[in-house]
Amino acid sequence: MTTPPPVADLTTPLTELVGVRHPIVQTGMGWVAGPRLVSATANAGALGLLASATMSPEQLRSAVREVKSCTEAPFGVNLRADAGDAGERVRIIVDEGVRVASFALAPSRELIARLKDAGVVVIPSIGARRHAEKVAAWGADAVVVQGGEGGGHTGDVATTVLLPQVVDAVDIPVVAAGGFFDGRGLAAALAYGAAGVAMGTRFLLTSDSTVPDAVKAQYLAAQVKDVTVTRAVDGLPHRMLRTPFVSSLESAGRVRVLVRAVRHAAGFRKLSGMSWSRMVRDGLAMKHGKELSWSQVLLAANTPMLLKASMVDGRTDLGVMASGQVAGVIEDLPSCAELVERVMAEAVEVLGRLSRH
């Protein structure tokens, strides 16, 4: 087991809530946030989140046990609240003693209560003040607030506008996401009233990330202008690197796009071990309470498979690269330990310098 290097500590409501040394969260990125990255993050003193949406329940249990074999530090699991087997995944989290459950979509009041009754810390991710207010009223322990700069599915409100709105609206710890990559950002988030920052792209671009080296090289070569938002993947706004493949998706006809989605749905069913009936139920759950067309529900199958093509198989000509805008300013591949140490040292230096003025 790797012993983390000595780095400056900043105690915040987040560190006290989840028991980590540093107010930094590594987000649950599909096909990226696996046991290696999560355990390296945990050993560095930050909170790592396993991405479970691309795992079967059996794979999730195995991944949790692998992380536990590599670290004694707290970590979490990111879940899809609308998945048909969410209850089974919650049972795995509870059985295995996982410290934190995070959600990309707001979990139900009942799911929050079940986790809290078992002593699990519940941290949903939200993109609007009203969603933060809702989950806080339901008993969520903290929220991750992602502004429009963030990678993957995103909104159009900048972090610097959304973050203070949410901080003022709820009485639980708020973690800032979208546009963070260094200690200056952490210091700025703390100044806004956040309890820490969450970073995806910055952790993807570490030596502990399992993303193929050639794919990492494309991220490092990207400029800020090379990061775009498109609806071509699944009908929802999705921030990613602009590539010839993304352009081809945007120019493809509707029939061609839907045929590809059906093929990807079949591929994901095989990988995940899900039945067609379970996939249909998950589609109905996605649609419930949302203004989604059936085409959008079907297109959702594109997301995991197009991400896998790049993040696992290294085929950026056949897949997409979800990315925050910060990809345009990241230039190296430190280890998670080096990254956390750097961010913390810089944040402490910045805060100290400001306090002297």
C-alpha angles and dihedrals in degrees: 000000000000117000111222116239119250109274134165116274126224113190113210136158087268096055090046092047099051101023100241125138098231133041094238128114127197106212127234102257116181114249089000108063098066131141096286096054094039095050091046090051092048093049088052089059098254130109114266121197123206113221104228102172091087093046131081115234089258091051090048093054090048092048092050091051091048091054091047089053090056102043143022091203123105119269137165146220125234114219139187105239092202096052115120091230096046090118092056091049091050089053090054091050091051095043092050095046097241111178101214138032116196127185134205089205127035111276120223122265088250094052091049091050093049092052095044092049087057092050096254118143110235118212116171122190115233138181102197137049094238091056091052091050091050098051092042089055089050092055106266110163096217140344135227110221114204119195125203093270091071126104127251120018107006145163132233100249114100119238091241089060101036098044099061090044091058095040089056094045104052137045097214128088114284121208116202120224134174121066100020124131110133147033094273089061092049090051090049092050091050089050089055089054100261120142094221145323134267120213129189111164092040091057092042086059097060132104089247092060114101093216108125114267093238090056092048088052090057090052091049091050093052121107123210090260089057092067113087143170118236138171093203096099102057108344094265128096107276124178114217144137115291107243135159088258092056089050090051091052090053093051096044118110121251095252093050091049093051093047089053090049092054090051091049091048089056091048094050091047089056094046095046097040090232121149121235089247090055091049090051091050090050089050090053089049091052091051096047111109093356133102093239124143120221087249090059091049090052092046089057087079088067094066102067094039097047090048092048091053090061105026097045108017098035092229102138087164088066102030145045132248113220108213143170118227088255089079085084092063101038114100109168146043109232123172115260089254091052092045095050092045091051095047093048095046091050094046092051091047093050094047091047092050092050092049090056093058 
